Coordinates of C-alpha atoms and ligand atoms in Angstrom, one line a residue:
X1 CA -46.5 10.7 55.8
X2 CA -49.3 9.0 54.0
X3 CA -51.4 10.5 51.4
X4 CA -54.9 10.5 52.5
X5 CA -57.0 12.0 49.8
X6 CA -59.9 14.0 51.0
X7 CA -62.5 12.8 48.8
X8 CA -61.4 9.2 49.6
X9 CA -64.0 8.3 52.4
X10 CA -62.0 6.8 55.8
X11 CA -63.1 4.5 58.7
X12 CA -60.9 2.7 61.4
X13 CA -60.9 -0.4 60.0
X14 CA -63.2 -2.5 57.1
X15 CA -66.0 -3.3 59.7
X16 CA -67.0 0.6 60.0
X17 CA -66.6 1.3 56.3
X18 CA -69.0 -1.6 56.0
X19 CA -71.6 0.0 58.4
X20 CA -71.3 3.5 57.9
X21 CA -71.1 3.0 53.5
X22 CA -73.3 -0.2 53.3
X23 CA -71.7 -0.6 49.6
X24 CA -74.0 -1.9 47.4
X25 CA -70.3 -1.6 45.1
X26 CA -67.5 -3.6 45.0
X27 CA -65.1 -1.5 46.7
X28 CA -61.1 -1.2 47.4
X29 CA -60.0 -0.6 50.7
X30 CA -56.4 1.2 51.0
X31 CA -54.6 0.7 53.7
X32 CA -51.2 3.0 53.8
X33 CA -49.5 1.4 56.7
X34 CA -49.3 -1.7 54.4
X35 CA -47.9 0.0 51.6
X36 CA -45.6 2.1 53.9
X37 CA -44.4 -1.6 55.0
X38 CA -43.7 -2.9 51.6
X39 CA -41.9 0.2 50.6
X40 CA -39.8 -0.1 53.9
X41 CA -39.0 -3.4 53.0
X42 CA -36.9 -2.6 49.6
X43 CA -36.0 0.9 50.3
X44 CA -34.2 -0.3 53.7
X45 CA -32.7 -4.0 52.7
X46 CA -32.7 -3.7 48.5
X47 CA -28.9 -2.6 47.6
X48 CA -30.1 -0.5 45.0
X49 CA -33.1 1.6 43.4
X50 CA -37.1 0.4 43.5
X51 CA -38.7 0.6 40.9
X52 CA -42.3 0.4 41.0
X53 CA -43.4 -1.9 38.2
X54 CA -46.7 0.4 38.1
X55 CA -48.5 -2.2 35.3
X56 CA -49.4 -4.2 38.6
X57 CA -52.0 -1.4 40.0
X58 CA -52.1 1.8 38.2
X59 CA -55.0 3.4 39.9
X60 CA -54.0 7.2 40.9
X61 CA -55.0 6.0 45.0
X62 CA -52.9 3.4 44.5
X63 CA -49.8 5.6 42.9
X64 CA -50.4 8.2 45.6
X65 CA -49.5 5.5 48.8
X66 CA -46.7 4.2 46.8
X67 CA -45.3 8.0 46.3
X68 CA -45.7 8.6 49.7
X69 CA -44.2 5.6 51.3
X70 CA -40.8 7.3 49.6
X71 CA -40.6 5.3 46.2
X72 CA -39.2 7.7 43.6
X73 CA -38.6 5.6 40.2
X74 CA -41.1 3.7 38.4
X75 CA -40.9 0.8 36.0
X76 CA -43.0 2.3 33.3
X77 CA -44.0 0.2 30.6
X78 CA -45.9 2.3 27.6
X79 CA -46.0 6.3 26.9
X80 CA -49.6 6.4 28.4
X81 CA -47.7 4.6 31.7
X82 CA -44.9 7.5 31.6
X83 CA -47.4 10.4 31.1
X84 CA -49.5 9.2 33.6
X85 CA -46.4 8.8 36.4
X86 CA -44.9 12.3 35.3
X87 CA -48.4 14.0 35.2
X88 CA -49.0 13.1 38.6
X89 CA -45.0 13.3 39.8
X90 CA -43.2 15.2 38.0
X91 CA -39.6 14.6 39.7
X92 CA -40.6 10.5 39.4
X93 CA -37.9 9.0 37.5
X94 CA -39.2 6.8 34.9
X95 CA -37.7 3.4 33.0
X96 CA -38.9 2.1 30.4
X97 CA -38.7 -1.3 30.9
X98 CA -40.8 -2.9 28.4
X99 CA -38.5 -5.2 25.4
X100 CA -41.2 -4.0 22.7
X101 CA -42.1 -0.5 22.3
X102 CA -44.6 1.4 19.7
X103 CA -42.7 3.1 17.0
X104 CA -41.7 6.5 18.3
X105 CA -43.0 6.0 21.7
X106 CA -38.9 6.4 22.9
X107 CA -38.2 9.3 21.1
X108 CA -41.1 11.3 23.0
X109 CA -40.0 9.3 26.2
X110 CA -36.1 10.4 25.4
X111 CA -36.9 14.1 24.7
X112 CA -39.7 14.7 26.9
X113 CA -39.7 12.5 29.5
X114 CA -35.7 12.3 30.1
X115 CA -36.1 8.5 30.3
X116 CA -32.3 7.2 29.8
X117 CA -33.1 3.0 30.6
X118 CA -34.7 0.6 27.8
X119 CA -34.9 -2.6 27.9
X120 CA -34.3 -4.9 24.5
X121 CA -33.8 -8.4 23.8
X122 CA -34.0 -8.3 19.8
X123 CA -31.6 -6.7 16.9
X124 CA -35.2 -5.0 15.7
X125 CA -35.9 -3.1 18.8
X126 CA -31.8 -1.9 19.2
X127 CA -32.1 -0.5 16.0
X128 CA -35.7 1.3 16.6
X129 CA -34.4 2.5 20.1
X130 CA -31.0 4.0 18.7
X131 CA -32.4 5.5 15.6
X132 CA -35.3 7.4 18.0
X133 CA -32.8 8.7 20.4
X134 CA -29.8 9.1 18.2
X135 CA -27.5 7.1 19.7
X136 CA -27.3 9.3 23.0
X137 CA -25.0 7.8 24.7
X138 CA -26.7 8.6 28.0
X139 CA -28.7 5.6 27.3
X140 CA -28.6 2.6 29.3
X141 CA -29.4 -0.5 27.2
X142 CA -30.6 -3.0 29.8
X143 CA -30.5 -6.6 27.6
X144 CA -32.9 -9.1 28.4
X145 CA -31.9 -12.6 29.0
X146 CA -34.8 -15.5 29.2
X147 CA -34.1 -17.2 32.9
X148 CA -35.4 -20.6 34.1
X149 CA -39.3 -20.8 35.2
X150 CA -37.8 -21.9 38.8
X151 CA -39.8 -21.2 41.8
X152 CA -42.2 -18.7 39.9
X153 CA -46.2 -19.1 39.9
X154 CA -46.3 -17.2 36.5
X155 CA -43.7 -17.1 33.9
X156 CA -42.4 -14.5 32.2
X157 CA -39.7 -15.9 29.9
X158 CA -41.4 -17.6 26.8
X159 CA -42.7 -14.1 25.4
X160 CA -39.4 -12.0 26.5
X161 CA -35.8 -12.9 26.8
X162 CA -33.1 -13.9 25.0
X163 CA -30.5 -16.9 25.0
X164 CA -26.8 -15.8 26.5
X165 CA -25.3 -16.3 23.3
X166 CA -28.2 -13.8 21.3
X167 CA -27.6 -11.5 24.2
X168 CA -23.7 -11.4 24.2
X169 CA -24.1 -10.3 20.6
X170 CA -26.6 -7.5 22.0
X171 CA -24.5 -6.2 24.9
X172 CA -21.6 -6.0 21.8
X173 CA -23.6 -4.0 19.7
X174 CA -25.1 -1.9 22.7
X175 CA -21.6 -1.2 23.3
X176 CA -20.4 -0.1 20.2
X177 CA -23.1 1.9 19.9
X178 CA -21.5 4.1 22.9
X179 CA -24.5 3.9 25.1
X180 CA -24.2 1.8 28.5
X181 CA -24.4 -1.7 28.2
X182 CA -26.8 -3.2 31.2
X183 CA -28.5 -7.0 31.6
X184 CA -32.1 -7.7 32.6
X185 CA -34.0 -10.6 33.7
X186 CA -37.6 -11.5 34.8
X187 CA -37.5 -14.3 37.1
X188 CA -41.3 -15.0 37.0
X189 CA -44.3 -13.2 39.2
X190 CA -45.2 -14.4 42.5
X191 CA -41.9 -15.9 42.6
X192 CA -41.4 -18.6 45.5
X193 CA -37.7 -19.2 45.0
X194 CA -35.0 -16.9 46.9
X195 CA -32.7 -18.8 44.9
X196 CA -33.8 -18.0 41.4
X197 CA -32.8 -14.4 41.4
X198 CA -29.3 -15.8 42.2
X199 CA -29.1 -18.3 39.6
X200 CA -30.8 -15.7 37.0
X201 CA -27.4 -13.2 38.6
X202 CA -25.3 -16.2 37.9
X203 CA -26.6 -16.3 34.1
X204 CA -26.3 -12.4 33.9
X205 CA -22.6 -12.7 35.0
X206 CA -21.7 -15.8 32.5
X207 CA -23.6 -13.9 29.6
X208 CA -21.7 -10.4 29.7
X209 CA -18.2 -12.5 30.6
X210 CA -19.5 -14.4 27.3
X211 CA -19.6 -10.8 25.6
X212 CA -16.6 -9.5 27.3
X213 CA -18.3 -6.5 28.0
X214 CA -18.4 -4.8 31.9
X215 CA -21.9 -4.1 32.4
X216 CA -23.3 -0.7 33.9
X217 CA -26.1 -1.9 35.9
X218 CA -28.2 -4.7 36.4
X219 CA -32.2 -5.1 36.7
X220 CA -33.1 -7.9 38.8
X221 CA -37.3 -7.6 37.3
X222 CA -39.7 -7.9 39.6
X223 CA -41.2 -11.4 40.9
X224 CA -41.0 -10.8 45.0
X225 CA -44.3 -12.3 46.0
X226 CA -46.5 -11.5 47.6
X227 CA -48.9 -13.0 50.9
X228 CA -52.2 -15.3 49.9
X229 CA -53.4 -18.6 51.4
X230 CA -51.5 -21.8 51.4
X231 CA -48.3 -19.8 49.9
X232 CA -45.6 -20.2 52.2
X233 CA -43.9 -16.6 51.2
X234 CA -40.0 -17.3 52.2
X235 CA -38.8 -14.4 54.6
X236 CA -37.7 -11.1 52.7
X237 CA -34.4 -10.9 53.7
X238 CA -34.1 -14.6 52.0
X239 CA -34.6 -12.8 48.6
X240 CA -32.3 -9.9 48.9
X241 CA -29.5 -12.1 50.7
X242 CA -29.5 -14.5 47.7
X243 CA -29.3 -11.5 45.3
X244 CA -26.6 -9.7 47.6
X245 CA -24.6 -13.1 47.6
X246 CA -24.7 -13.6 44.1
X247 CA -23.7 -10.0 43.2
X248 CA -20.3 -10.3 44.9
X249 CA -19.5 -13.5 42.5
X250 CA -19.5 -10.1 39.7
X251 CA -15.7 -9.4 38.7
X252 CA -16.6 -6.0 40.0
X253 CA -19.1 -4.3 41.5
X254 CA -22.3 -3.1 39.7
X255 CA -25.5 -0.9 40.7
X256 CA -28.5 -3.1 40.9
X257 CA -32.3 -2.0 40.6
X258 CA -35.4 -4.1 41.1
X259 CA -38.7 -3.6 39.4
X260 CA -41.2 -5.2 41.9
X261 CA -45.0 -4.6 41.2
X262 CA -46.9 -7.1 42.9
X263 CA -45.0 -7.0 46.4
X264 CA -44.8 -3.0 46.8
X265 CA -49.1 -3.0 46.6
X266 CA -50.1 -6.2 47.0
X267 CA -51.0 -6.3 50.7
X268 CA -51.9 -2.5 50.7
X269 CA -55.7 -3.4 49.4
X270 CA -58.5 -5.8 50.5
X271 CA -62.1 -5.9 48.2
X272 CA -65.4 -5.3 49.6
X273 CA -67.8 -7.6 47.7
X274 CA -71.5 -7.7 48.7
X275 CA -73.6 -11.3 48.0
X276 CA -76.1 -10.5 45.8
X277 CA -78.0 -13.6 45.6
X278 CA -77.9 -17.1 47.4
X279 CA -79.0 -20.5 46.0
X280 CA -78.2 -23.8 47.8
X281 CA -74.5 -24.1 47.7
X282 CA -74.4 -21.0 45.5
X283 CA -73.5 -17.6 46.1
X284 CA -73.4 -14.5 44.0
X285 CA -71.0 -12.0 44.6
X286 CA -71.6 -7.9 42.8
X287 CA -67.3 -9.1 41.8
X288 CA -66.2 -11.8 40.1
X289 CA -63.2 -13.2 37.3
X290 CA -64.1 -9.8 34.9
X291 CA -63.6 -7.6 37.5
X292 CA -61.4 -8.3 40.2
X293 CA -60.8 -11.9 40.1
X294 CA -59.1 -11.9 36.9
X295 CA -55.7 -13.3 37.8
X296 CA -57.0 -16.5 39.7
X297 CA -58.1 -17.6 36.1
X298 CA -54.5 -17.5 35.0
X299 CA -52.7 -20.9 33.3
X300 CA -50.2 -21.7 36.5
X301 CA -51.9 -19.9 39.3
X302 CA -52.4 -22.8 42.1
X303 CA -56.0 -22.1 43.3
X304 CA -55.2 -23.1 46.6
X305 CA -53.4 -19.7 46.5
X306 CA -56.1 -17.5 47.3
X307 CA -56.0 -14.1 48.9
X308 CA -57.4 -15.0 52.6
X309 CA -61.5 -14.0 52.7
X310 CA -63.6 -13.8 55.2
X311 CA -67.6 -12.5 55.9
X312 CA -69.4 -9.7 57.4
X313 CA -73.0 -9.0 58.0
X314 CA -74.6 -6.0 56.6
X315 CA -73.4 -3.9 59.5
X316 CA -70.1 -5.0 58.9
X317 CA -69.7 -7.6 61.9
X318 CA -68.9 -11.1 62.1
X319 CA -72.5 -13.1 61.7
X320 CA -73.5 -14.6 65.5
X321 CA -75.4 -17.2 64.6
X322 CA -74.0 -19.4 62.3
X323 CA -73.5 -23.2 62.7
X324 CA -70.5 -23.4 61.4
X325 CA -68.5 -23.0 58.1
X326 CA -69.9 -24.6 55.0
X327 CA -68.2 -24.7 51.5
X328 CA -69.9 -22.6 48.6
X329 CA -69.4 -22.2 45.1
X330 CA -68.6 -18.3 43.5
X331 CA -70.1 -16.8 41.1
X332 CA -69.5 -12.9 39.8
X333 CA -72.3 -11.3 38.5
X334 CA -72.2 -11.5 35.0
X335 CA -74.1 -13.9 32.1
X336 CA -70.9 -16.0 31.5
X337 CA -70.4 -19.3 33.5
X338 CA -66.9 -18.9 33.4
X339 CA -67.5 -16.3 35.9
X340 CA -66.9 -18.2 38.9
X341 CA -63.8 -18.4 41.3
X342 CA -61.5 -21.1 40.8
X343 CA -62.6 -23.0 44.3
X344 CA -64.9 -23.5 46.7
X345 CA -64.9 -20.6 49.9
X346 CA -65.7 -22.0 53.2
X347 CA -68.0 -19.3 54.6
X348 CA -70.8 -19.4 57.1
X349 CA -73.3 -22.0 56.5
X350 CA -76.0 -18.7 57.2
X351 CA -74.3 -15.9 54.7
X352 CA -76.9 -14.7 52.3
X353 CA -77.3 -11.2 50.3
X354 CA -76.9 -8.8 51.9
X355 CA -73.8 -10.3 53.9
X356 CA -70.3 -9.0 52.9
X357 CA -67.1 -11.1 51.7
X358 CA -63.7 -9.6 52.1
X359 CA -60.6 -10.3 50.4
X360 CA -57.3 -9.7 51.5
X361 CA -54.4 -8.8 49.6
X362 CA -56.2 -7.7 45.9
X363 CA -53.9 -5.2 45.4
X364 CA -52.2 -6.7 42.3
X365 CA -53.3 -7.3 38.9
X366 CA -56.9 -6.9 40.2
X367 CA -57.7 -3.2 39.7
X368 CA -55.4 -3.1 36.6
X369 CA -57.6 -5.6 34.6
X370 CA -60.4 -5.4 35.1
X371 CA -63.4 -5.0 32.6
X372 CA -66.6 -3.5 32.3
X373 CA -68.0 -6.4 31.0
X374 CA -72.2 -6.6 31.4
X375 CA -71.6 -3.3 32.5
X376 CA -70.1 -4.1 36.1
X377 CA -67.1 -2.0 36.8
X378 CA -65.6 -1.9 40.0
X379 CA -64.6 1.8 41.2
X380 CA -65.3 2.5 45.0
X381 CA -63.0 3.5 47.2
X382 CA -62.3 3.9 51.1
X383 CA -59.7 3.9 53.4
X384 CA -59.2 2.1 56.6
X385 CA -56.4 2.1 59.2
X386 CA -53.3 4.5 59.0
Ligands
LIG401 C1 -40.8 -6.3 32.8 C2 -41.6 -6.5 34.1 N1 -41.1 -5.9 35.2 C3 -41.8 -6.0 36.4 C4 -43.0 -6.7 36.4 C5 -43.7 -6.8 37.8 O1 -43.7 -8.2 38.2 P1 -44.2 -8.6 39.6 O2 -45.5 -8.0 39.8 O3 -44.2 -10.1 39.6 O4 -43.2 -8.0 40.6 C6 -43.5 -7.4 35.3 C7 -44.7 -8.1 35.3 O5 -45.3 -8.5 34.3 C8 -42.8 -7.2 34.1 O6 -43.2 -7.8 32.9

């Protein structure tokens, strides 16, 4: 069952929110079957645990759907991430799945929390992590190796990530240590490669062979993308298939987990945005790169990869009497010219304030970011659909 919070206002569908709430707000639309579907997706085909990567929409509305479409762990990457999961959930499990931590930030997780997985990819951060749990040997070290950029939008292997050879020295000590030794790997977000995840499997298996250690478990990150514009998404199955495949290569088998964010909430929210000022070619939206726009700014995001928008008059219907689409430059509302979407929007040629814009898929990396910059904020909420 879906968690419908009372307070949260619900309509049918985006149309009626539109009439009946006339926002004058940004505001997020939930929509639980969407996140019930994305749950589905890995709790019914993944071979192992899901971990919500919770960094990629921590909103409480958003944390609720996710709960209630059945996923149980979380990929939690800070204390204030861990509190905020357990405070909410207490039986959540969390991970902490983050190669840096704050100084004593694993000790509270340890003894508080009862969080047994860390992630490390440096001698520095072994050390910190053993010395603040005392070398329990309930831990699970997960070592992070640095995989190939491959058929990712966004990489996340420069900052995090170690070679094989630094890592088979790791998984050694991690050993010796008595806690479980375990490999990690991000392939990238808004990954477009099936295939990556196997080769990144295929680099885990060389690296603890290289060690000669038998791993416990293996975290194939996050990186499952998720639907926009011009992004041809391969099928689901494609990704789990390749992973499946590439796990039987192991010498033995080994429990997997995967730590999507962006694909478990992605599709579960669209944006209401209202134009608040039209001049020529220009529109001006109450939403723009400081609010929820930030991640189309982002070195490597394809602008052609935009979530899929379309308009509504002020009561929330499609305009009648336009003459057809025209292109129009976006602008959010603030003082700063770099406050402007990365492309044109074909729109009607007739849209003017008043008139509503709607964007599908905002769920990631939207809410999460943004800023209250000139004092805009987005916070409203709805629900439409079941
Ligand atoms: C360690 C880790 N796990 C999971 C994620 C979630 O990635 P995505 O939203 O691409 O699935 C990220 C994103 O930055 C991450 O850094």
């Amino acid at each position: 069952m879906n968690v419908r919070p009372a307070e949260i206002p619900r309509f049918a569908n985006i149309g009626q929110a539109i009439e009946t709430l006339k926002p004058a707000e940004p505001t997020y639309v939930l929509h639980p079957s969407k996140f019930a579907e994305a749950a589905k997706r890995f709790l019914d085909h993944f071979p192992g645990d899901t971990l919500y990567a919770i960094k990629a929409n921590p909103h409480v509305n958003v944390l609720d759907q996710v709960w209630a479409s059945g996923i149980r762990h979380f990929d939690t990457a800070s204390l204030p991430e861990i509190e905020l999961v357990k405070g909410r959930f207490p039986e959540a499990i969390c991970h902490f799945m983050a190669p840096v931590r704050a100084p004593g930030t694993a000790k509270i997780a340890f003894e508080k929390y009862g969080v047994t997985d860390y992630v490390v990819d440096c001698d520095y951060e072994l050390d910190k992590l053993l010395a603040e749990t005392k070398n329990s040997r309930k831990l699970r070290i997960f070592v992070r190796i640095a995989t190939p950029l491959g058929g990712a939008l966004l990489e996340l292997s420069s900052k995090f990530g170690c070679t094989p050879d630094e890592a088979a020295k790791l998984l050694k000590r991690v050993k010796d240590s008595g806690a479980q030794p375990c490999i990690t790997f991000h392939v990238g977000s808004q990954c477009l490669s099936p295939f990556s995840y196997a080769q990144a499997v295929e680099m885990a298996r060389r690296t603890a062979e290289k060690a000669g250690v038998e791993i416990a478990a293996l975290d194939v990150g996050g990186g499952f993308p998720g639907p926009y514009n011009n992004n041809d998404v391969p099928p689901y199955h494609w990704y789990f298939d390749s992973i499946k495949e590439a796990l039987a290569t192991m010498p033995r088998p080994v429990p997997v987990i995967c730590e999507p964010g962006r694909a478990l909430i992605a599709e579960g929210l669209s944006l209401i945005t209202q134009v608040i000022l039209r001049k020529g070619d220009s529109l001006y939206l109450n939403d723009g790169v400081y609010g929820s726009f930030d991640e189309l700014t982002l070195p490597g995001w394809n602008a052609d990869y935009f979530h899929r928008v379309y308009a509504l008059d002020a009561k929330g219907k499609v305009s009648e009497k336009p003459q057809g689409q025209k292109a129009f430059r976006v602008y959010g509302p603030t003082c700063d010219s770099l406050d402007v979407l990365p492309r044109p929007l074909a729109l009607p040629d007739n849209i003017g304030p008043g008139d509503y814009i709607v964007f599908e898929s905002i769920g990631a990396y939207s809410v999460a970011v943004r800023t209250n910059f000139n004092g805009f904020f987005p916070d409203s909420w709805a629900i439409a659909g079941n």
